[in-house]
Coordinates of C-alpha atoms and ligand atoms in Angstrom, one line a residue:
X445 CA 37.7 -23.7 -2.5
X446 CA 38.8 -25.8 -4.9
X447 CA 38.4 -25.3 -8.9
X448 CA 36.0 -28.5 -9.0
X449 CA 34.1 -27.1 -6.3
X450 CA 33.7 -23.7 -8.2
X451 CA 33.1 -25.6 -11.0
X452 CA 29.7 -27.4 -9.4
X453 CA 28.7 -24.0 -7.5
X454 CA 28.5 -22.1 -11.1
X455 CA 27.1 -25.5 -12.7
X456 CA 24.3 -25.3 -9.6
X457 CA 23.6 -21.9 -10.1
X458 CA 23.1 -22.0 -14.0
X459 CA 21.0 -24.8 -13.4
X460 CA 18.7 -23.1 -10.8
X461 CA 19.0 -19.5 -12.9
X462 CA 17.1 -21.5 -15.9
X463 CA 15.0 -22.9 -14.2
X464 CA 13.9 -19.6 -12.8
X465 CA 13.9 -17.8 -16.5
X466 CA 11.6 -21.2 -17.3
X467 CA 9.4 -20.5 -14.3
X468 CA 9.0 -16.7 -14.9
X469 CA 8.5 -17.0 -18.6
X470 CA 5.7 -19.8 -18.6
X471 CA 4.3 -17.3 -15.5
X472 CA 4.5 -14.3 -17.1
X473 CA 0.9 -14.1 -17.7
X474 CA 0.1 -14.8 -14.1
X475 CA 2.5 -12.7 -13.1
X476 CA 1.5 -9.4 -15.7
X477 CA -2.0 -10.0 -14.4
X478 CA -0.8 -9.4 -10.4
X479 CA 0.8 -6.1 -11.4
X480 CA -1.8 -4.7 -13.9
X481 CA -4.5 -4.8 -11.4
X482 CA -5.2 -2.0 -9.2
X483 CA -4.3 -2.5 -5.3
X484 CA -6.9 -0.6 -3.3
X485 CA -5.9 0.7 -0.2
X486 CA -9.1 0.0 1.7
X487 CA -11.5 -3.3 2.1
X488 CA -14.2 -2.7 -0.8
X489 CA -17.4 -4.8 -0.6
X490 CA -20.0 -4.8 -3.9
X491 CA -23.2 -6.6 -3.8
X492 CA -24.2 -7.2 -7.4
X493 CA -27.6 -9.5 -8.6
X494 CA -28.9 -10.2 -11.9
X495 CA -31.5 -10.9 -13.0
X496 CA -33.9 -8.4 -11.9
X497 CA -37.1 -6.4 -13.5
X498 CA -39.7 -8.3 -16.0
X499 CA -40.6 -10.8 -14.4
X500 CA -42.6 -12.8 -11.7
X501 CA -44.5 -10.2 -9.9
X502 CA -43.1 -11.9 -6.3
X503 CA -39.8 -9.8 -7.1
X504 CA -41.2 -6.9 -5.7
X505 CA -41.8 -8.0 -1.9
X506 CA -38.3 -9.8 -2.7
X507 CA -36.4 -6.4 -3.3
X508 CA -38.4 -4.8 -0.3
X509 CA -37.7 -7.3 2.1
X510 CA -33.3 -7.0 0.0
X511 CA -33.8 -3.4 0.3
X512 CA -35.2 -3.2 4.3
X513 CA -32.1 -6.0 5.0
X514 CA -29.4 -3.8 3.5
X515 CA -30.7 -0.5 4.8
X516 CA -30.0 -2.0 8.9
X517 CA -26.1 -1.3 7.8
X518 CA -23.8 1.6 8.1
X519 CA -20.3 1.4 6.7
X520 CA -17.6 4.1 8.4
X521 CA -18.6 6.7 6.0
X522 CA -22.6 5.9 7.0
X523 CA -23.2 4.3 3.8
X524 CA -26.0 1.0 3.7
X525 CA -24.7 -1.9 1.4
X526 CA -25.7 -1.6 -2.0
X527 CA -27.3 -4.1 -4.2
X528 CA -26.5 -3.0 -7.7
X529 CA -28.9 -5.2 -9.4
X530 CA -28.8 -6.1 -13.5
X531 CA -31.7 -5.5 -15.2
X532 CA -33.9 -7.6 -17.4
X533 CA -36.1 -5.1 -19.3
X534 CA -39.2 -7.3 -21.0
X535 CA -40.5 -10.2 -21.3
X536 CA -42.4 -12.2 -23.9
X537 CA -45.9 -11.5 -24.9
X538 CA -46.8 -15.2 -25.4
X539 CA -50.5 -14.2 -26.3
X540 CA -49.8 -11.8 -28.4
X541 CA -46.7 -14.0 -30.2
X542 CA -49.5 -16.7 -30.4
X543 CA -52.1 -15.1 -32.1
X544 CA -49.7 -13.5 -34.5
X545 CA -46.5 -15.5 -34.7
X546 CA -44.5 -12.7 -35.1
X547 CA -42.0 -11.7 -31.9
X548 CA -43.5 -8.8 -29.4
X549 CA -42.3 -8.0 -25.9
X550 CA -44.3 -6.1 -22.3
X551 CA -41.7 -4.2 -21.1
X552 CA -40.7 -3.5 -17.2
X553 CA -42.9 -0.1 -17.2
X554 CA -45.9 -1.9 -18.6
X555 CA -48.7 -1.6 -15.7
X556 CA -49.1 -5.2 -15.2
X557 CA -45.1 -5.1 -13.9
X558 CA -46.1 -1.6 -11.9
X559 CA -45.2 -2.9 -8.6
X560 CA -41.6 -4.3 -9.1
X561 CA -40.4 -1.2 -10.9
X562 CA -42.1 0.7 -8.1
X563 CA -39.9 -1.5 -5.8
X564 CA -36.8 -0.9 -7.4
X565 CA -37.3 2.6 -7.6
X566 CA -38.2 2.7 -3.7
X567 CA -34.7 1.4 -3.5
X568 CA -32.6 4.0 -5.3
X569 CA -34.6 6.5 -3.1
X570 CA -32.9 4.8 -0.1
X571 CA -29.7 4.4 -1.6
X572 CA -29.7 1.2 -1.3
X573 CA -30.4 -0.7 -5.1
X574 CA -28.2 0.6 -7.9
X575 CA -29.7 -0.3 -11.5
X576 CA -27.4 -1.6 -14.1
X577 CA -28.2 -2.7 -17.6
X578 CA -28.7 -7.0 -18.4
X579 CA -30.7 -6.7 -21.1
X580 CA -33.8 -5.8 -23.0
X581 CA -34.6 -9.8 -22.9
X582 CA -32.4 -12.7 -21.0
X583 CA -32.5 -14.2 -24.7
X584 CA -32.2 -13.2 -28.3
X585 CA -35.7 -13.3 -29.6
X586 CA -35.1 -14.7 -33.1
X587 CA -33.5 -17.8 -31.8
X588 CA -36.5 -18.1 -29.5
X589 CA -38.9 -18.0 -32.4
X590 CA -36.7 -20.2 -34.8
X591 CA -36.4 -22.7 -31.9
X592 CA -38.7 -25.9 -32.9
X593 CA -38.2 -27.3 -29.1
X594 CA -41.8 -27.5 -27.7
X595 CA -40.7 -26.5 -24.4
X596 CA -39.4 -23.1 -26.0
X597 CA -42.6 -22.6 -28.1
X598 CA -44.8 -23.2 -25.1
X599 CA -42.6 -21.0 -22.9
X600 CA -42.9 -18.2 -25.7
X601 CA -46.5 -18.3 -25.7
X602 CA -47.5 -18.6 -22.3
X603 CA -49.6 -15.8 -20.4
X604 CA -46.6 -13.0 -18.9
X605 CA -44.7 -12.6 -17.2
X606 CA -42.6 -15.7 -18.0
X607 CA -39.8 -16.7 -15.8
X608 CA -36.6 -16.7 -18.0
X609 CA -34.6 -18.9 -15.9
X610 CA -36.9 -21.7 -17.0
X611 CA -35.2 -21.7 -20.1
X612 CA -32.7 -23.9 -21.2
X613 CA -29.3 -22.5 -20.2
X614 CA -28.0 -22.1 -23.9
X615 CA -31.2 -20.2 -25.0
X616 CA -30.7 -17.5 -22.2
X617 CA -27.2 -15.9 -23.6
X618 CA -28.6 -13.1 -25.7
X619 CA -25.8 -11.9 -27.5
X620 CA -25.3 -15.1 -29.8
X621 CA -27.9 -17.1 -32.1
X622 CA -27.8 -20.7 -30.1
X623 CA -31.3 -21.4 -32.0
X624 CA -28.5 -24.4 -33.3
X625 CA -25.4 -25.6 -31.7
X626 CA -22.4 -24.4 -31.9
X627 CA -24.2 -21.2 -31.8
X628 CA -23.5 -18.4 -35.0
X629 CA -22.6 -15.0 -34.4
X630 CA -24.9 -12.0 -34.8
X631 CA -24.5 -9.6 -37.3
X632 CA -23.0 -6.2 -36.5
X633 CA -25.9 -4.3 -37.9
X634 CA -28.5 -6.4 -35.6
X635 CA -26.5 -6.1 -32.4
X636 CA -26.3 -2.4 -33.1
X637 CA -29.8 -1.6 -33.7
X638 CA -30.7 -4.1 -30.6
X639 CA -28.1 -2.2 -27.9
X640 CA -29.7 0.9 -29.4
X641 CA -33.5 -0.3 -28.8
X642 CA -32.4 -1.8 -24.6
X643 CA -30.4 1.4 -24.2
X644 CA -33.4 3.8 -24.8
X645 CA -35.9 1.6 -23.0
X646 CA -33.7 1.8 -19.9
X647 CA -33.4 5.6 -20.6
X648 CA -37.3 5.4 -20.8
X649 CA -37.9 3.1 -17.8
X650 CA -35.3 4.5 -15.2
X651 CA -35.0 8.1 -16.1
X652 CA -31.2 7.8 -17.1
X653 CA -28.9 6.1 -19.2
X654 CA -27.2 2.7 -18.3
X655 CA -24.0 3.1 -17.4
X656 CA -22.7 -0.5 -16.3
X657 CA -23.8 -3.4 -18.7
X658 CA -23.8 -7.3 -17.1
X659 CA -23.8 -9.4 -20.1
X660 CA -26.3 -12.0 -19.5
X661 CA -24.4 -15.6 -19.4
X662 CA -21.4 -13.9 -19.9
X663 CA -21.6 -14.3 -23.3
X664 CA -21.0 -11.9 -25.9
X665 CA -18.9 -10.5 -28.3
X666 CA -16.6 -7.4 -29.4
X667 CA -19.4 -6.2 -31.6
X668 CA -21.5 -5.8 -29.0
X669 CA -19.3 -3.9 -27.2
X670 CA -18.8 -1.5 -29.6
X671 CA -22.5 -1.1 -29.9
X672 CA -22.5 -0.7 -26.1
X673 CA -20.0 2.2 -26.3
X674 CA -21.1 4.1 -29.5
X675 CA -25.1 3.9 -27.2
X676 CA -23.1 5.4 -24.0
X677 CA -22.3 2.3 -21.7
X678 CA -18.9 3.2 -19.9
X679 CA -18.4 -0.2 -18.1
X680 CA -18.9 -3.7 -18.5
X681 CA -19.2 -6.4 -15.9
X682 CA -16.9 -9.6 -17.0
X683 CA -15.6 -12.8 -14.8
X684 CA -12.6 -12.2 -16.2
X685 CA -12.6 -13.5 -19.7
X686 CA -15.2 -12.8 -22.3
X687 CA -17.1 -16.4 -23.6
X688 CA -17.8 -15.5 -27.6
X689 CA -20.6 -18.3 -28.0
X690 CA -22.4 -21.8 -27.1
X691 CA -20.4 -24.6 -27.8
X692 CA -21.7 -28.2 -29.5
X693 CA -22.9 -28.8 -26.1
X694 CA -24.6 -25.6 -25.4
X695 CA -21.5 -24.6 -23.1
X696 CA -19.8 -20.6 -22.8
X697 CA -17.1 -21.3 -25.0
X698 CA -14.6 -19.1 -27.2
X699 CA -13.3 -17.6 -24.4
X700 CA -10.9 -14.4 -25.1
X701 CA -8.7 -12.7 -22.2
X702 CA -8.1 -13.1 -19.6
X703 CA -9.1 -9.4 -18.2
X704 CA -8.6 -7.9 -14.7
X705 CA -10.2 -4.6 -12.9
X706 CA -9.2 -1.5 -15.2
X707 CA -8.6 -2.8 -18.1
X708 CA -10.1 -0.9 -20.9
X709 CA -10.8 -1.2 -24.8
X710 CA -13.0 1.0 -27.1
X711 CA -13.7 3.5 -24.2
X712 CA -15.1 0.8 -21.8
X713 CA -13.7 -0.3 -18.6
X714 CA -13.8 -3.7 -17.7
X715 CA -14.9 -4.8 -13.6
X716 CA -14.4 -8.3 -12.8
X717 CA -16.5 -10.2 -9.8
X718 CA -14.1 -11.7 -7.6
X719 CA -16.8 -14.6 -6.1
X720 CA -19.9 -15.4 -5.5
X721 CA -22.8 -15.1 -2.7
X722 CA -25.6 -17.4 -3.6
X723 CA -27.1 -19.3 -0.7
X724 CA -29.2 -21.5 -2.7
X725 CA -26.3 -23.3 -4.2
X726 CA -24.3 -23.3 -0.9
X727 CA -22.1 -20.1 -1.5
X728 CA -23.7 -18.2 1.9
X729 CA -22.2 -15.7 4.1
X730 CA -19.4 -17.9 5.0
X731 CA -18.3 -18.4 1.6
X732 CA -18.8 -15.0 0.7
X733 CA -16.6 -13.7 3.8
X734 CA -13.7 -16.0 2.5
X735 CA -13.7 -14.8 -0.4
X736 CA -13.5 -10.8 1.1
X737 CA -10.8 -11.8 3.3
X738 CA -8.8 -13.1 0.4
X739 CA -9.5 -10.0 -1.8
X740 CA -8.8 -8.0 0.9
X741 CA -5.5 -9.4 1.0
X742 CA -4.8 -8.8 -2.1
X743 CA -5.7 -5.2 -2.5
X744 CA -8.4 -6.2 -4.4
X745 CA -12.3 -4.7 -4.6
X746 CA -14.2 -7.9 -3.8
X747 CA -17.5 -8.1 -6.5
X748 CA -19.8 -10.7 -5.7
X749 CA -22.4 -12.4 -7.8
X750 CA -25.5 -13.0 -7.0
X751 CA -29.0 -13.9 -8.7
X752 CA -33.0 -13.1 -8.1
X753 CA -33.3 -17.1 -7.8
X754 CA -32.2 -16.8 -4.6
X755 CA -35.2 -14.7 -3.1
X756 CA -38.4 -15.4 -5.6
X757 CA -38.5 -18.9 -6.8
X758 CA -39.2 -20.2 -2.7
X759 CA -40.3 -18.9 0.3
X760 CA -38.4 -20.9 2.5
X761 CA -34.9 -20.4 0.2
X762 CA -35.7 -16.5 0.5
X763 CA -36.0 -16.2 4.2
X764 CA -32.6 -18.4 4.4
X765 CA -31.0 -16.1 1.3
X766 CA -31.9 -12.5 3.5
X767 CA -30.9 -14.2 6.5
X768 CA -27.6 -14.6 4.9
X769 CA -27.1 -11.1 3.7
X770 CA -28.1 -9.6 6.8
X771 CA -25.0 -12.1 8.0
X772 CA -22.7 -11.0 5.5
X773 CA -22.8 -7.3 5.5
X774 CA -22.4 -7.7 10.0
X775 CA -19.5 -9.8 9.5
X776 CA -17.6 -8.1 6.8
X777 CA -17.9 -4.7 8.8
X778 CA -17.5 -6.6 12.0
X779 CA -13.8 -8.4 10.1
X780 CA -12.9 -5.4 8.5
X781 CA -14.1 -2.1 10.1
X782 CA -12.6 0.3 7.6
X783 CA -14.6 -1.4 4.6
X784 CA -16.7 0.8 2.5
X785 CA -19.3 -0.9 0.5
X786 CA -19.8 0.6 -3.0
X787 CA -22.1 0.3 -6.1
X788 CA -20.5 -1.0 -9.3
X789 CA -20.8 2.0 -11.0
X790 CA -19.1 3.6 -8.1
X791 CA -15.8 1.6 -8.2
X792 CA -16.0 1.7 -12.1
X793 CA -15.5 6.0 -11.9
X794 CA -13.0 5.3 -9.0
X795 CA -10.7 2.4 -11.0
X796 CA -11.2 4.6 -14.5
X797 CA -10.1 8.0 -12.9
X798 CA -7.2 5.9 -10.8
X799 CA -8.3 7.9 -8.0
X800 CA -4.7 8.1 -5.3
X801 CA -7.6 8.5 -2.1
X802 CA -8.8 4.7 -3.0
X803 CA -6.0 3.3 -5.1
X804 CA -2.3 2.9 -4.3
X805 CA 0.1 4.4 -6.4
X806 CA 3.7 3.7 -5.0
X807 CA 5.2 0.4 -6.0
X808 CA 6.4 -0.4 -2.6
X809 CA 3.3 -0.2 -1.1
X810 CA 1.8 -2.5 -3.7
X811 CA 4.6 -4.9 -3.3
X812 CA 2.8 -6.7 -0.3
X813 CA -0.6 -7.1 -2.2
X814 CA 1.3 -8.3 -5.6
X815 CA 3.2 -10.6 -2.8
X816 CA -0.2 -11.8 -1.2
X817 CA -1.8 -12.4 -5.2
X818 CA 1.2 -14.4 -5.7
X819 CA 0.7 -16.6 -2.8
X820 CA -2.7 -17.2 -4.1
X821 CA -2.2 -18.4 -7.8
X822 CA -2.0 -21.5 -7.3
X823 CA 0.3 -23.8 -10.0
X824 CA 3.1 -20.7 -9.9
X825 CA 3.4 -20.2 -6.2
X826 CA 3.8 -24.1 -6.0
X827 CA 6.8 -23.4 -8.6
X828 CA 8.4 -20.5 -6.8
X829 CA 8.2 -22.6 -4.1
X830 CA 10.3 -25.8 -5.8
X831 CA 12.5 -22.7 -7.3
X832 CA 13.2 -21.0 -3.9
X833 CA 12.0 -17.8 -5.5
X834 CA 9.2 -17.8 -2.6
X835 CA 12.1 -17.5 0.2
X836 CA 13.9 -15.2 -1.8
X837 CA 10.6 -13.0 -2.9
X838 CA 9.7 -12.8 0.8
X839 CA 12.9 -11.4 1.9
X840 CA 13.0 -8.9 -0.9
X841 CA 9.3 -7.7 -0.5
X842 CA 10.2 -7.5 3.5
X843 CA 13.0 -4.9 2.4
X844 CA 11.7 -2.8 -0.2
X845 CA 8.0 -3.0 0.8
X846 CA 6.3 -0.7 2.3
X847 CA 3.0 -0.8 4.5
X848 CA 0.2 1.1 2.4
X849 CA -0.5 5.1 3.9
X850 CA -3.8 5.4 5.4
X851 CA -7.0 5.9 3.3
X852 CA -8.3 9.2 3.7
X853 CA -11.3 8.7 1.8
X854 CA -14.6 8.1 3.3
X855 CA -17.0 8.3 0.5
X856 CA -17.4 7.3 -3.5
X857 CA -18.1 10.0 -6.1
Ligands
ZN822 ZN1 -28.6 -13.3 -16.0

């Protein structure tokens, strides 16, 4: 070869070597992200709803009807499905707030709400519901009270129990005071006192201490999170960032992150849904499946979200929304018979303890799921792809990886 030729070879191959350092350095994020997260070694299926407890009293036929759905399905280890459903612990006592103008709450274990604890509890009996901390209200009472929209101060004051989704979206993050928009952080003092009030009602109400929080919106703020681990709360449910308040226009904003399964701060693990299943906006079993099969791929747990809206605002929307589940948990152990469904408090102790029976441990065998998580992000696979790092990564994760050992474990702890 000639010396011009040699010339052009090392001038093509400096070229492409930048624009790989380019591609890997405005990745690396991405890319840190794919390793950091744990690659389990069998298909992992958690049910989660929010939204649950105080509330209209047609919850409790709802979580019978959830509860005798989920209970017709075995996993290999002869476990049902598991709903692990957040809990909203009081609502308003408009009467009560009207007479006296001052803020007062009926909480879930108040005998008017007798029947949907009772239902919940029927649940855990049948190990099918697992209970997991929203919060003490779906709001922050004193931006409720300081609200001067009529709607608000007629919702307020109505006869209980009042529906929460009713009001408007800004008004139902409770960790931030959206009484005005942008919305104004809480003080560390209040937030404290406040996780310590919800924690020992839960204690009260369910017989044990919350162990998994679901902040409600998604959002909320370090402070609370350091309340939430001082009061006992080991793991907190994210969608992989953490919004800090309510924008101008009432939106999650402020968003900090991005986190992935594992990750840890202050003594709290984080758990991040993967999707959603919520048949009343068109995310049904189908959807829900997808999304599984993807996760799946990925060595991922798949955590799906899901809401009470779908089974007690309609009666014809809650026979479609069981009818769905009852679809979903057949097909995803049909699709993936060695699937174990778990409760979110479950896969919390198993991703905290690292557990080698669930998780993989040896970087060969998690070469193929930090290859498939690859594939599926989007704007940098399309790079690797212009780059020819996607040829060159497949032969290199054909060589060096490994298929993953067989799981021996059949059930959580
Ligand atoms: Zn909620």
């Amino acid at each position: 070869m000639s010396w011009s030729w040699n010339l052009l070879a090392a001038g093509v191959m400096l070229v492409w070597g930048a624009a790989v350092a380019a591609v890997l350095l405005a990745c690396r994020g991405a890319i840190g992200r794919a390793c950091r997260a744990p690659v389990f070694r069998r298909p992992i299926l958690v049910l989660e709803s929010d939204d649950w407890g105080a509330g209209p009293l047609s919850q409790a036929q709802a979580l019978q009807q959830i509860a005798a759905i989920l209970a017709r399905h075995r996993d290999g280890a002869g476990r049902h499905p598991v709903m692990s459903l957040a809990l909203v612990l009081a609502v308003p006592d408009g009467p009560t707030i009207a007479a006296g103008g001052a803020y007062r709450r009926v909480e879930l274990d108040a005998p008017p709400l007798a029947s949907i604890l009772a239902a919940l509890k029927d649940g855990l009996a049948r190990h099918v519901f697992s209970l997991q901390l929203h919060g003490h209200e779906h709001f922050w009472p004193p931006a409720l009270v300081a609200s001067t929209d009529p709607a608000v101060v007629g919702w307020l004051r109505r006869a209980p129990p009042a529906v929460t989704e009713q009001l408007p979206s800004h008004l139902q993050s409770r960790w931030v005071d959206a009484s005005r928009l942008p919305s104004a952080p809480l003080p560390a003092a209040e937030v404290r006192s406040a996780v310590d009030a919800e924690v020992a009602a839960y204690r009260r109400i369910v017989g044990e201490p919350p162990a998994v929080v679901v902040p409600p919106t998604f959002v909320w703020t370090r402070d609370v999170e350091r309340a939430w681990a001082a009061a006992g709360i080991e793991f907190v449910v994210t969608p992989g960032w953490r919004s800090t308040q309510r924008n101008a226009k009432g939106l999650p904003d402020g968003d900090e992150g991005p986190i992935v399964n594992g990750d840890r701060a202050d003594g709290l693990t984080y758990l991040v849904r993967t999707d959603y299943f919520e048949p009343a906006r068109g995310r049904d079993a189908a959807y829900a499946l997808h999304a599984l099969s993807k996760a799946v791929a990925e060595g991922q747990p798949c955590i799906l979200e899901n809401h009470r809206d779908n089974f007690i605002l309609d009666a014809e929307q809650c026979r479609r929304s069981l009818e769905e589940l009852d679809a979903l948990c057949a097909a995803a152990l049909r699709q993936h018979p060695e699937l174990r469904f778990l409760s979110t408090v479950e896969l919390g102790r198993i991703l905290r303890s690292g557990d080698p029976q669930w998780i993989v441990q040896s970087w060969r065998e998690r070469l193929p799921f930090f290859w498939q998580r690859l594939h599926h992000s989007g704007r940098l696979w399309k790079l690797m792809r212009l780059t020819g790092l996607a040829a060159l990564g497949t032969v290199l994760v054909a060589t060096f990886g490994r298929q993953a050992a067989a799981p021996t474990a059949g059930t959580a702890s």
